[in-house]
Coordinates of C-alpha atoms in Angstrom, one line a residue:
M1 CA -17.8 -15.3 21.6
R2 CA -16.4 -16.7 18.4
K3 CA -19.5 -15.6 16.0
E4 CA -18.4 -11.9 17.3
L5 CA -14.9 -12.6 16.7
K6 CA -15.4 -14.1 12.8
R7 CA -17.6 -11.2 12.2
R8 CA -14.8 -8.6 12.5
A9 CA -12.3 -10.8 11.3
K10 CA -14.5 -10.7 7.7
E11 CA -15.1 -6.8 8.5
N12 CA -11.1 -6.5 8.6
L13 CA -10.6 -8.8 5.9
K14 CA -13.1 -6.5 3.2
K15 CA -10.3 -3.6 4.3
H16 CA -7.3 -5.4 3.2
Y17 CA -8.8 -8.4 0.9
L18 CA -5.6 -8.1 -1.4
M19 CA -3.2 -8.1 1.0
V20 CA -4.1 -11.1 3.1
L21 CA -5.5 -12.6 0.0
V22 CA -1.6 -12.2 -1.6
I23 CA 0.5 -13.2 1.9
C24 CA -1.8 -16.4 2.7
L25 CA -1.1 -17.2 -1.4
F26 CA 2.6 -16.9 -1.0
A27 CA 2.1 -19.2 2.2
S28 CA 0.4 -21.7 0.5
F29 CA 2.9 -21.8 -2.7
C30 CA 5.9 -21.9 -0.8
G31 CA 4.2 -24.6 1.7
V32 CA 4.3 -22.3 5.2
E33 CA 0.7 -22.5 5.7
Y34 CA -2.8 -23.6 4.2
G35 CA -1.6 -26.4 2.5
M36 CA -5.1 -28.0 1.7
S37 CA -4.9 -25.7 -1.1
T38 CA -3.7 -27.9 -3.7
I39 CA -2.8 -26.2 -6.6
R40 CA 0.4 -24.5 -4.1
Y41 CA 3.7 -25.8 -4.9
H42 CA 4.7 -28.7 -2.7
M43 CA 7.7 -27.6 -1.0
D44 CA 7.5 -30.0 1.2
N45 CA 9.3 -32.5 -1.6
I46 CA 12.4 -31.1 0.2
E47 CA 12.0 -31.2 3.9
Y48 CA 13.2 -34.4 6.0
T49 CA 12.7 -34.6 9.8
S50 CA 16.4 -36.6 10.4
I51 CA 19.5 -36.5 8.8
G52 CA 19.1 -40.5 8.2
Q53 CA 16.3 -39.7 5.8
L54 CA 18.1 -36.6 4.2
Y55 CA 21.0 -38.8 3.5
E56 CA 18.8 -41.9 2.3
T57 CA 17.3 -39.4 -0.2
I58 CA 20.6 -37.5 -1.6
V59 CA 22.7 -41.2 -1.6
E60 CA 20.5 -44.5 -1.5
N61 CA 17.3 -43.0 -3.8
S62 CA 19.0 -40.9 -6.4
D63 CA 21.3 -40.9 -8.8
F64 CA 23.5 -38.2 -7.5
K65 CA 25.7 -42.0 -5.9
E66 CA 26.1 -43.2 -9.4
T67 CA 27.0 -40.3 -10.9
V68 CA 30.1 -39.4 -8.7
D69 CA 30.9 -42.9 -8.8
R70 CA 31.6 -42.6 -12.4
I71 CA 33.1 -39.5 -12.4
A72 CA 35.4 -41.0 -10.0
N73 CA 36.2 -44.1 -12.4
G74 CA 37.3 -42.2 -15.1
E75 CA 34.0 -41.8 -16.8
G76 CA 33.0 -38.2 -16.9
D77 CA 33.0 -37.7 -21.0
Q78 CA 30.6 -40.1 -21.4
V79 CA 28.8 -38.9 -18.5
R80 CA 28.3 -35.9 -20.7
K81 CA 28.1 -37.2 -23.5
E82 CA 24.8 -39.3 -22.3
I83 CA 23.2 -35.8 -20.8
R84 CA 23.9 -34.1 -24.2
E85 CA 21.9 -36.7 -26.3
Q86 CA 18.9 -36.5 -23.1
K87 CA 19.0 -32.7 -24.0
E88 CA 18.9 -33.5 -27.6
D89 CA 16.3 -35.7 -27.1
L90 CA 14.4 -33.5 -25.2
V91 CA 14.7 -30.9 -28.3
K92 CA 13.5 -33.0 -30.8
N93 CA 10.2 -34.4 -28.9
D94 CA 9.0 -31.0 -28.5
H95 CA 5.7 -31.0 -29.6
S96 CA 3.9 -28.4 -28.0
R97 CA 2.6 -25.1 -29.5
Y98 CA 3.2 -23.0 -26.5
L99 CA 5.4 -25.0 -23.9
G100 CA 8.7 -25.1 -26.3
R101 CA 11.7 -26.6 -24.5
S102 CA 14.4 -26.5 -27.3
N103 CA 15.3 -22.4 -27.4
G104 CA 15.3 -20.2 -24.1
V105 CA 16.3 -19.7 -20.8
F106 CA 13.8 -21.2 -19.2
S107 CA 14.2 -24.1 -22.0
G108 CA 17.9 -24.3 -21.4
I109 CA 17.4 -24.7 -17.6
A110 CA 14.6 -27.1 -17.8
N111 CA 16.6 -29.4 -20.1
S112 CA 19.7 -29.4 -18.2
Y113 CA 17.7 -30.5 -15.2
S114 CA 15.8 -33.0 -16.7
A115 CA 19.4 -34.5 -18.1
G116 CA 20.8 -34.2 -14.9
G117 CA 23.1 -31.5 -16.3
F118 CA 23.0 -30.1 -12.6
R119 CA 23.7 -33.2 -10.7
F120 CA 26.9 -34.2 -12.7
A121 CA 28.0 -30.5 -12.4
V122 CA 27.3 -30.6 -8.6
A123 CA 29.4 -33.9 -8.3
E124 CA 31.9 -32.9 -10.5
A125 CA 32.9 -29.9 -8.6
L126 CA 32.7 -31.4 -5.2
L127 CA 34.7 -34.6 -6.7
S128 CA 37.4 -32.4 -8.2
L129 CA 37.3 -29.9 -4.4
S130 CA 37.9 -33.2 -2.4
G131 CA 39.0 -35.9 -4.7
S132 CA 37.2 -38.9 -2.8
R133 CA 33.4 -40.3 -3.0
T134 CA 32.6 -40.4 0.2
V135 CA 34.0 -36.5 1.1
S136 CA 32.0 -35.7 -2.4
I137 CA 28.7 -37.1 -0.8
S138 CA 29.1 -35.8 3.0
L139 CA 29.5 -32.7 1.3
M140 CA 26.8 -33.1 -0.6
I141 CA 24.8 -33.7 2.7
L142 CA 25.7 -30.7 5.0
G143 CA 25.5 -28.3 2.2
S144 CA 21.5 -29.8 1.6
V145 CA 21.3 -29.3 5.4
A146 CA 22.6 -26.3 5.6
V147 CA 20.6 -24.9 2.4
Y148 CA 17.4 -26.7 3.9
L149 CA 17.3 -25.2 7.6
F150 CA 18.1 -21.6 5.9
I151 CA 15.0 -22.0 4.2
W152 CA 13.5 -23.6 7.0
L153 CA 14.0 -21.3 9.6
F154 CA 15.0 -18.1 8.0
I155 CA 12.4 -18.1 5.4
K156 CA 9.2 -20.0 5.8
E157 CA 9.3 -20.3 9.7
T158 CA 10.2 -16.3 9.5
Y159 CA 7.4 -15.8 7.2
R160 CA 5.0 -17.2 9.7
V161 CA 5.7 -14.2 11.7
V162 CA 6.0 -11.6 8.7
M163 CA 2.4 -12.6 7.9
R164 CA 1.0 -12.0 11.3
R165 CA 2.5 -8.4 11.6
M166 CA 0.9 -7.2 8.5
V167 CA -2.6 -9.0 9.9
L168 CA -2.3 -7.4 12.7
E169 CA -1.8 -4.0 11.8
G170 CA -4.7 -4.8 9.0
R171 CA -6.8 -5.2 11.7
V172 CA -6.4 -1.4 13.4
Y173 CA -4.7 0.8 9.9
E174 CA -6.1 1.3 6.7
K175 CA -2.5 1.1 5.0
V176 CA 0.1 -1.6 5.4
T177 CA 3.1 -0.4 4.3
I178 CA 5.2 -3.3 2.0
Q179 CA 8.3 -2.7 3.7
R180 CA 6.3 -4.4 6.6
L181 CA 7.7 -7.6 4.3
F182 CA 11.0 -6.6 5.9
Y183 CA 9.6 -6.8 9.7
P184 CA 13.0 -9.0 10.5
L185 CA 15.1 -6.7 9.2
E186 CA 13.5 -3.5 10.7
T187 CA 13.6 -4.6 13.7
R188 CA 17.1 -6.2 14.2
S189 CA 15.7 -9.6 14.7
W190 CA 16.3 -12.1 12.1
P191 CA 18.8 -14.4 13.7
K192 CA 15.7 -14.2 17.3
I193 CA 12.9 -14.9 15.1
A194 CA 14.1 -17.9 13.2
W195 CA 15.8 -19.4 16.8
T196 CA 12.7 -19.2 18.6
M197 CA 10.6 -20.8 15.9
F198 CA 13.5 -23.6 15.7
V199 CA 12.7 -24.3 19.6
Q200 CA 9.1 -24.3 19.4
S201 CA 9.6 -27.0 16.8
L202 CA 11.9 -28.8 18.3
Y203 CA 9.5 -29.1 21.6
R204 CA 7.0 -30.1 19.3
F205 CA 8.6 -32.7 18.1
L206 CA 9.3 -34.3 21.2
W207 CA 5.8 -34.0 22.6
T208 CA 4.7 -35.8 19.3
L209 CA 7.0 -39.2 20.8
T210 CA 4.6 -38.4 23.4
V211 CA 0.5 -40.2 23.0
V212 CA -1.6 -37.0 23.3
G213 CA 1.3 -34.0 23.7
G214 CA 1.7 -33.4 20.2
V215 CA -2.0 -32.7 19.6
I216 CA -2.3 -30.3 23.1
K217 CA 1.2 -28.8 22.7
R218 CA -0.1 -27.7 19.1
Y219 CA -2.4 -25.2 21.1
S220 CA -0.2 -24.6 23.9
Y221 CA 2.5 -23.0 21.3
A222 CA 0.0 -21.8 18.7
L223 CA 0.6 -17.9 19.9
V224 CA 4.2 -17.8 19.4
P225 CA 4.4 -16.4 16.1
Y226 CA 2.1 -13.4 17.3
I227 CA 4.0 -12.8 20.2
L228 CA 7.0 -12.6 18.0
A229 CA 5.2 -10.5 15.3
E230 CA 4.5 -7.7 18.4
N231 CA 8.3 -8.4 20.5
P232 CA 10.5 -10.2 18.6
T233 CA 13.3 -9.8 21.2
I234 CA 11.9 -11.9 23.9
K235 CA 13.9 -15.1 24.3
A236 CA 13.0 -18.1 22.7
N237 CA 11.8 -19.9 25.7
E238 CA 10.0 -17.0 27.6
V239 CA 8.0 -16.1 24.4
I240 CA 7.0 -20.5 24.5
T241 CA 6.0 -20.4 28.1
L242 CA 4.1 -17.2 27.8
S243 CA 2.2 -18.9 25.1
R244 CA 1.5 -21.2 27.3
K245 CA 0.5 -19.4 30.4
M246 CA -1.8 -17.0 27.5
M247 CA -3.8 -20.7 25.7
Q248 CA -4.4 -22.3 29.4
G249 CA -8.1 -22.2 29.6
H250 CA -8.3 -21.8 25.9
K251 CA -7.0 -24.6 23.9
W252 CA -10.6 -26.5 23.7
E253 CA -11.4 -23.3 22.6
L254 CA -9.3 -22.8 20.0
F255 CA -9.9 -26.5 18.9
K256 CA -13.1 -25.1 18.5
A257 CA -12.7 -22.7 16.6
D258 CA -10.3 -25.0 14.3
M259 CA -13.6 -27.6 13.5
S260 CA -15.6 -24.4 12.7
F261 CA -13.5 -24.1 9.6
L262 CA -14.0 -27.7 8.7
G263 CA -16.2 -27.0 6.1
W264 CA -14.7 -24.9 4.6
D265 CA -11.4 -27.3 4.4
V266 CA -13.7 -29.7 2.8
L267 CA -15.2 -27.3 0.0
D268 CA -11.7 -26.1 -0.6
I269 CA -10.4 -29.9 -2.0
F270 CA -13.9 -30.1 -4.1
T271 CA -12.9 -26.5 -5.4
I272 CA -9.4 -27.6 -6.1
G273 CA -7.7 -24.9 -3.6
L274 CA -10.0 -21.6 -5.2
S275 CA -12.7 -21.6 -2.2
G276 CA -9.2 -21.4 -0.2
I277 CA -6.9 -19.1 -2.3
F278 CA -9.7 -16.4 -2.4
F279 CA -12.0 -16.6 0.5
S280 CA -11.5 -19.4 3.5
N281 CA -7.1 -18.8 4.1
P282 CA -7.7 -15.1 4.2
Y283 CA -10.5 -15.2 6.0
K284 CA -8.6 -17.6 8.7
A285 CA -5.8 -15.5 8.6
A286 CA -8.3 -12.7 9.7
F287 CA -10.1 -14.5 12.1
Y288 CA -6.7 -15.9 14.1
G289 CA -5.4 -12.3 14.0
E290 CA -8.6 -11.9 16.0
Y291 CA -8.9 -14.1 18.2
Y292 CA -4.9 -13.2 19.4
A293 CA -5.7 -9.9 20.3
R294 CA -8.5 -11.0 22.4
I295 CA -6.7 -13.6 24.1
R296 CA -4.3 -10.8 25.0
E297 CA -6.6 -8.5 26.0
V298 CA -7.7 -11.1 28.3
S299 CA -4.4 -12.4 29.6
K300 CA -3.2 -9.0 30.3
E301 CA -6.1 -7.7 32.4
A302 CA -5.5 -10.7 34.8
C303 CA -1.9 -9.4 34.6
I304 CA -0.4 -13.0 33.5
S305 CA 3.4 -13.3 34.5
G306 CA 4.8 -12.2 31.2
T307 CA 2.5 -10.4 29.3
E308 CA 4.3 -6.9 30.6
N309 CA 6.3 -7.5 27.5
L310 CA 3.9 -7.1 25.1
M311 CA 3.9 -3.4 24.8
D312 CA 3.0 -2.3 21.3
E313 CA -0.2 -0.9 22.3
Y314 CA -0.4 1.3 19.2
L315 CA -0.7 -2.4 17.0
Y316 CA -3.9 -2.8 18.6
C317 CA -5.4 1.0 18.5
P318 CA -4.3 3.5 16.6
A319 CA -2.4 6.6 18.7
P320 CA -3.9 9.9 19.3
K321 CA -3.0 12.7 16.1
E322 CA -1.3 14.6 19.6
I323 CA 0.8 12.1 20.1
L324 CA 1.9 11.8 16.6
R325 CA 2.3 15.1 15.8
E326 CA 4.2 15.6 19.2
K327 CA 6.9 12.2 18.0
Y328 CA 7.1 14.0 14.7
P329 CA 7.7 17.1 14.8
Y330 CA 10.3 17.5 11.8
L331 CA 8.0 16.0 9.3
V332 CA 4.7 18.0 11.0
S333 CA 6.7 21.3 9.9
R334 CA 8.3 19.6 6.6
I335 CA 4.7 19.3 5.5
E336 CA 3.1 22.6 6.4
E337 CA 6.1 24.3 4.9
N338 CA 5.5 22.4 1.8
E339 CA 1.6 23.4 1.8
K340 CA 2.4 26.8 2.3
N341 CA 5.1 26.5 -0.6
A342 CA 2.3 24.5 -3.0
V343 CA 3.1 25.3 -6.5
P344 CA -0.1 25.6 -8.7
E345 CA 0.2 22.6 -11.7
P346 CA 1.2 24.2 -15.1
T347 CA -1.6 25.1 -17.5
G348 CA -1.7 25.4 -21.3
M349 CA -0.6 23.0 -23.8
S350 CA 2.5 22.9 -22.2
G351 CA 0.9 21.6 -18.7
F352 CA -1.3 18.9 -20.9
I353 CA 1.7 17.2 -22.7
A354 CA 3.5 17.2 -19.1
K355 CA 0.2 15.7 -17.7
W356 CA -0.3 12.6 -19.4
F357 CA 2.5 11.9 -21.2
G358 CA 5.3 13.7 -18.9
V359 CA 7.2 15.2 -21.9
E360 CA 8.8 19.2 -21.6
L361 CA 8.3 20.2 -24.7
L362 CA 10.5 23.4 -23.9
P363 CA 12.3 24.7 -21.0
S364 CA 10.2 26.1 -18.1
R365 CA 10.5 27.3 -14.8
K366 CA 7.1 26.8 -13.9
L367 CA 7.1 23.3 -14.4
E368 CA 10.3 23.0 -12.8
E369 CA 8.9 24.2 -10.0
Y370 CA 6.0 21.9 -10.1
E371 CA 8.0 19.1 -10.4
R372 CA 10.0 19.9 -7.4
N373 CA 7.4 20.9 -5.5
K374 CA 5.6 17.4 -6.5
A375 CA 8.8 15.0 -5.8
M376 CA 8.5 17.0 -1.7
Q377 CA 5.2 16.2 -1.8
Y378 CA 5.9 12.4 -2.7
Q379 CA 8.4 12.0 0.1
L380 CA 6.1 13.2 2.2
G381 CA 3.3 11.0 1.2
Y382 CA 4.3 8.3 4.2
G383 CA 4.7 10.7 6.8
Q384 CA 1.8 12.2 5.8
A385 CA -0.3 8.9 6.5
I386 CA 1.6 8.5 9.8
L387 CA 0.1 11.6 10.8
D388 CA -3.2 10.8 9.6
G389 CA -3.7 7.6 11.2
V390 CA -3.1 5.6 8.5
V391 CA -0.7 3.6 9.0
Y392 CA 1.5 2.0 11.7
P393 CA 3.6 4.5 13.3
G394 CA 6.9 3.3 14.0
R395 CA 8.3 5.7 15.7
L396 CA 6.1 4.7 18.2
G397 CA 7.0 1.0 18.1
P398 CA 9.2 0.0 21.1
F399 CA 11.4 -2.0 18.3
F400 CA 11.2 -0.2 15.4
G401 CA 14.0 2.2 14.6
N402 CA 13.3 5.7 14.6
F403 CA 11.1 7.8 11.6
Q404 CA 14.0 9.9 9.4
F405 CA 12.8 12.1 6.9
T406 CA 15.9 12.8 4.5
P407 CA 14.4 15.1 1.6
R408 CA 15.1 13.3 -2.1
F409 CA 14.2 15.1 -5.4
T410 CA 16.6 12.7 -7.7
M411 CA 14.5 9.2 -8.0
L412 CA 10.7 10.5 -8.5
P413 CA 8.9 8.2 -11.1
T414 CA 6.3 11.1 -11.8
R415 CA 8.6 13.9 -13.4
S416 CA 8.8 14.6 -16.7
Y417 CA 11.3 14.9 -19.3
S418 CA 13.1 17.0 -21.7
L419 CA 13.3 16.2 -25.7
L420 CA 16.7 16.6 -24.7
S421 CA 17.3 14.3 -22.0
L422 CA 14.6 11.7 -24.3
I423 CA 16.8 11.5 -27.2
M424 CA 19.7 10.9 -24.8
I425 CA 18.2 8.0 -22.7
F426 CA 16.9 6.6 -26.1
F427 CA 20.5 6.4 -27.6
M428 CA 21.4 4.8 -23.8
M429 CA 19.6 2.3 -24.1
S430 CA 19.9 1.7 -27.6
F431 CA 23.3 0.8 -27.2
V432 CA 22.3 -1.0 -23.6
G433 CA 20.4 -3.2 -25.5
W434 CA 23.2 -4.1 -28.0
C435 CA 25.2 -4.6 -25.7
W436 CA 23.1 -7.0 -24.0
E437 CA 22.2 -9.1 -27.0
V438 CA 25.9 -9.2 -28.5
S439 CA 27.2 -10.3 -24.6
L440 CA 24.7 -13.0 -25.1
H441 CA 25.9 -14.0 -28.4
L442 CA 29.5 -13.5 -27.4
V443 CA 29.0 -16.2 -24.3
E444 CA 26.7 -18.7 -26.0
D445 CA 28.8 -18.6 -28.9
G446 CA 32.3 -17.8 -28.1
V447 CA 31.9 -15.3 -31.2
F448 CA 31.4 -11.7 -31.6
V449 CA 28.4 -10.5 -33.5
N450 CA 27.3 -7.1 -34.7
R451 CA 23.3 -7.7 -33.8
G452 CA 20.7 -5.7 -34.8
V453 CA 19.5 -4.4 -38.4
L454 CA 21.4 -1.2 -38.4
H455 CA 25.7 -1.5 -38.7
G456 CA 26.3 0.7 -35.7
P457 CA 26.4 0.1 -31.8
W458 CA 22.5 0.4 -31.5
L459 CA 19.5 -1.3 -31.4
P460 CA 16.6 0.7 -31.5
I461 CA 14.0 -1.5 -30.4
Y462 CA 15.2 -0.7 -27.1
G463 CA 15.0 2.6 -27.6
V464 CA 12.0 2.6 -28.7
G465 CA 10.6 0.7 -26.4
S466 CA 11.7 2.6 -23.2
L467 CA 10.4 5.7 -24.8
L468 CA 6.9 4.5 -25.1
V469 CA 6.7 3.1 -21.7
L470 CA 7.9 6.2 -20.2
I471 CA 5.6 8.7 -22.8
L472 CA 2.2 6.2 -23.3
L473 CA 2.4 5.2 -19.6
K474 CA 2.9 7.9 -17.7
R475 CA 0.0 8.1 -16.0
F476 CA 0.2 5.1 -14.3
R477 CA 3.5 5.6 -12.9
E478 CA 2.1 5.6 -9.3
K479 CA 0.9 2.0 -9.6
P480 CA 3.4 -0.9 -10.0
V481 CA 1.4 -3.4 -11.0
V482 CA -0.7 -1.7 -13.6
Q483 CA 2.8 -0.2 -14.9
F484 CA 4.2 -3.6 -15.6
T485 CA 1.1 -5.3 -17.6
L486 CA 1.1 -2.5 -19.7
T487 CA 4.5 -2.3 -20.5
V488 CA 4.7 -5.9 -21.4
V489 CA 1.7 -5.5 -23.5
V490 CA 3.6 -2.5 -25.5
C491 CA 7.2 -4.2 -25.4
G492 CA 4.9 -7.3 -27.3
I493 CA 3.4 -5.2 -29.2
V494 CA 6.1 -3.4 -30.4
E495 CA 8.3 -6.6 -30.7
Y496 CA 6.1 -8.5 -32.6
G497 CA 5.1 -5.8 -35.1
T498 CA 8.8 -5.5 -35.8
A499 CA 9.6 -8.6 -36.5
W500 CA 6.7 -8.3 -38.9
I501 CA 8.2 -5.4 -41.1
L502 CA 11.4 -6.8 -40.9
E503 CA 10.3 -10.3 -42.2
T504 CA 7.6 -9.0 -44.8
K505 CA 9.9 -6.3 -46.1
Y506 CA 13.6 -8.0 -46.4
G507 CA 12.1 -11.3 -46.1
Q508 CA 14.7 -12.8 -42.9
K509 CA 14.6 -12.7 -39.4
W510 CA 17.0 -10.9 -36.8
W511 CA 15.4 -13.0 -33.9
D512 CA 13.5 -16.3 -34.0
Y513 CA 11.5 -17.4 -30.8
S514 CA 10.7 -20.8 -32.5
G515 CA 10.5 -23.4 -29.5
Y516 CA 10.6 -20.9 -26.9
F517 CA 8.5 -21.1 -23.8
M518 CA 5.2 -19.8 -24.8
N519 CA 6.2 -17.7 -28.2
I520 CA 4.0 -16.5 -31.0
D521 CA 4.7 -16.8 -34.4
G522 CA 7.9 -16.9 -33.3
R523 CA 8.3 -13.4 -33.2
I524 CA 8.0 -12.9 -29.6
C525 CA 7.7 -15.3 -26.3
A526 CA 7.4 -15.3 -22.1
E527 CA 10.7 -14.8 -21.8
G528 CA 11.4 -12.0 -23.2
L529 CA 7.9 -10.6 -22.4
L530 CA 8.9 -11.2 -18.6
V531 CA 12.6 -9.6 -19.4
F532 CA 10.6 -6.1 -21.2
G533 CA 8.1 -5.8 -18.2
L534 CA 11.0 -5.9 -15.5
G535 CA 13.2 -4.0 -17.7
G536 CA 10.6 -1.1 -18.1
L537 CA 9.9 -1.2 -13.9
A538 CA 13.3 -0.6 -13.8
I539 CA 13.5 2.1 -16.3
V540 CA 10.3 4.0 -15.3
Y541 CA 11.6 3.6 -11.2
L542 CA 15.6 3.6 -11.4
I543 CA 17.1 4.5 -14.3
A544 CA 15.6 6.8 -16.4
P545 CA 15.3 9.2 -13.2
L546 CA 18.9 8.4 -12.4
L547 CA 20.1 9.1 -16.3
D548 CA 18.2 12.1 -16.1
N549 CA 19.8 13.5 -12.8
L550 CA 23.0 12.6 -14.5
L551 CA 22.2 14.8 -17.9
K552 CA 20.9 17.5 -16.0
K553 CA 24.5 18.5 -14.3
V554 CA 25.9 18.2 -18.1
N555 CA 26.4 21.5 -20.0
R556 CA 23.1 21.8 -22.2
K557 CA 25.1 23.4 -25.5
A558 CA 27.7 20.1 -25.2
L559 CA 24.5 17.5 -24.6
L560 CA 22.9 19.3 -27.7
L561 CA 25.7 19.5 -29.6
A562 CA 25.8 15.3 -28.9
A563 CA 22.7 15.0 -29.3
I564 CA 22.8 16.5 -33.0
M565 CA 26.1 14.5 -33.9
L566 CA 24.1 10.9 -32.9
I567 CA 21.1 11.7 -34.8
S568 CA 23.1 12.5 -37.9
L569 CA 25.2 9.2 -37.4
F570 CA 21.7 7.3 -36.3
S571 CA 19.6 8.7 -39.6
F572 CA 22.8 7.6 -42.2
D573 CA 22.7 4.4 -40.6
Q574 CA 19.1 4.3 -40.8
I575 CA 19.5 5.3 -44.6
Y576 CA 21.8 3.3 -45.6
S577 CA 20.5 -0.1 -43.8
V578 CA 17.2 0.1 -45.6
K579 CA 19.3 -1.1 -49.0
H580 CA 21.8 -2.6 -47.2
P581 CA 20.5 -4.1 -43.8
N582 CA 23.0 -5.7 -41.5
T583 CA 22.7 -9.4 -42.3
G584 CA 24.6 -12.7 -41.7
A585 CA 25.7 -15.5 -39.5
G586 CA 24.0 -14.7 -35.8
I587 CA 22.6 -11.7 -37.1
S588 CA 19.5 -12.9 -39.5
S589 CA 18.1 -16.2 -40.9
G590 CA 16.7 -17.7 -43.5
N591 CA 14.2 -16.1 -46.6
T592 CA 10.8 -15.9 -44.8
K593 CA 9.0 -15.5 -47.9
Q594 CA 10.1 -18.9 -49.5
V595 CA 9.7 -20.9 -46.1
A596 CA 6.2 -19.0 -46.2
M597 CA 5.4 -20.5 -49.7
K598 CA 6.1 -24.4 -48.8
I599 CA 4.3 -23.7 -45.6
T600 CA 1.7 -22.8 -47.7
E601 CA 2.1 -25.2 -50.2
S602 CA 2.1 -28.2 -47.9
K603 CA -1.3 -27.1 -46.1
A604 CA -2.8 -30.2 -47.3
V605 CA -0.9 -32.0 -44.6
P606 CA -2.2 -31.6 -41.3
N607 CA 0.7 -30.4 -38.7
R608 CA -0.1 -29.3 -35.6
R609 CA 3.4 -27.3 -35.5
K610 CA 2.6 -25.3 -38.8
G611 CA -0.5 -23.4 -37.1
K612 CA -0.2 -19.5 -37.0
W613 CA -0.3 -19.6 -32.9
N614 CA 3.5 -21.5 -32.8
C615 CA 4.8 -18.9 -29.7
R616 CA 7.9 -18.5 -28.7
W617 CA 9.6 -16.3 -26.3
N618 CA 12.9 -13.7 -26.7
V619 CA 15.2 -13.1 -24.1

């Protein structure tokens, strides 16, 4: 029987390998399960088995008590000075070419935490609120307990249930929607799931106080997260009792199944967790999903009390298409109507440019009708997948809300943009970029600085990057991961190239990321590219479609007049700035040509930090 379950598990794993890999990797990373994968993130460091241990960790074995005492004794200014000096030492001792810690958001956070800035801020805030050392420490303990309980129950323990739900759906259906990550919210049972998992953990803890009870109950309660994955509305004690009844006579069987993976666990250790991440962890998840399905089937055949609550039948077999069409009549009619009114894709040069670059050269009724029809198809895609039996039919599930189809044309990411819309999006994003950098400088230094090479309120690098992402990467809009990766590449090339041109032409730097985490020649860095990548996704899937919809509501003649005025002002600014670039404190720095000459002259002196790939990151 075990061999058959493993065979099925491998077959299902082939169909959903990437999905199961990702959810297991996240579980390992967050310390939920699969802890033997040694490159997981050790969240166990914040786990405590009792309030006493939590008190000891916060008060006795940390610097928090000392910090509170010093602030209470009027030494707050001295503590601030020491923290500032520690930060400066961290920056001075920054000898890493790639993992710079002298600039940037990431570096600032790391330095502040290492120097004790976070601890000081919390201690000072609590003391100012309470005025008492004892109360401050008590508040710290209570706050830590609350945060820990929330992360443990509402995130980690609930995620165990979500994982099993996704694995169970993957057994039967070709696709598992990403919305299933919000299964506790979809079923409106998040608090109930967290409570049930807490009760189970409490019972298991109490049983560990006996000689062998903890081991036995581990297998008795093994089905609790699977039962919740099928029916999250059952009361906590009923779930635990049902798991115990279903596992009666099967605990030794499950123990032997665990032992059959012992070889994989050993290999996981010798491969530094890689074999677990890429195979054995997903394999185990798929196997235990098959095991639960079998135990459920056997238990229902035996009419075990409580199995009548396991009523999600279409979680284990696809629904007949006749039933699907009956349950989704409105969806059927809309799909049929859309197919009858299908619009052919535009041809010719305009059709080619719209298809590959998402640009509408001239107003075209054919292209507009095609885009409208495609928007409807995009919205109906999920509904068609339901009718085809490709994804789990939520309306047939006993605990999901009814599927409601509401046609929306507004946020279609694969749309084409008119030239007028692209021009206005360019100026809008250039202005947003200018506001972003000016605001950062205002917050950090307390002064207003007109950022950028140009004198007007725009940073064209943001506008150019936005247009390149929309135009060059049009064919990848239906693949968010690829879109994100290529956005990082495109924005990195644009920013690096722009920095190099400006430094070569004017001998000055308008941005310098030396000391930022993972920077390249001070022209680009990890923080900046990460922000650009996420910003690119926001532009493609949210901002640009939203702006395009708003622009379409504006009078076309007025919009054209505004575009002409903006282009004229921008062109004048460009011409003027060629000879008179915007420079000054907080805008540009140094003469890079002289710096380059000095570096060239000092080549005989070995200095690892003067290498070509001295990388930094721009925010």
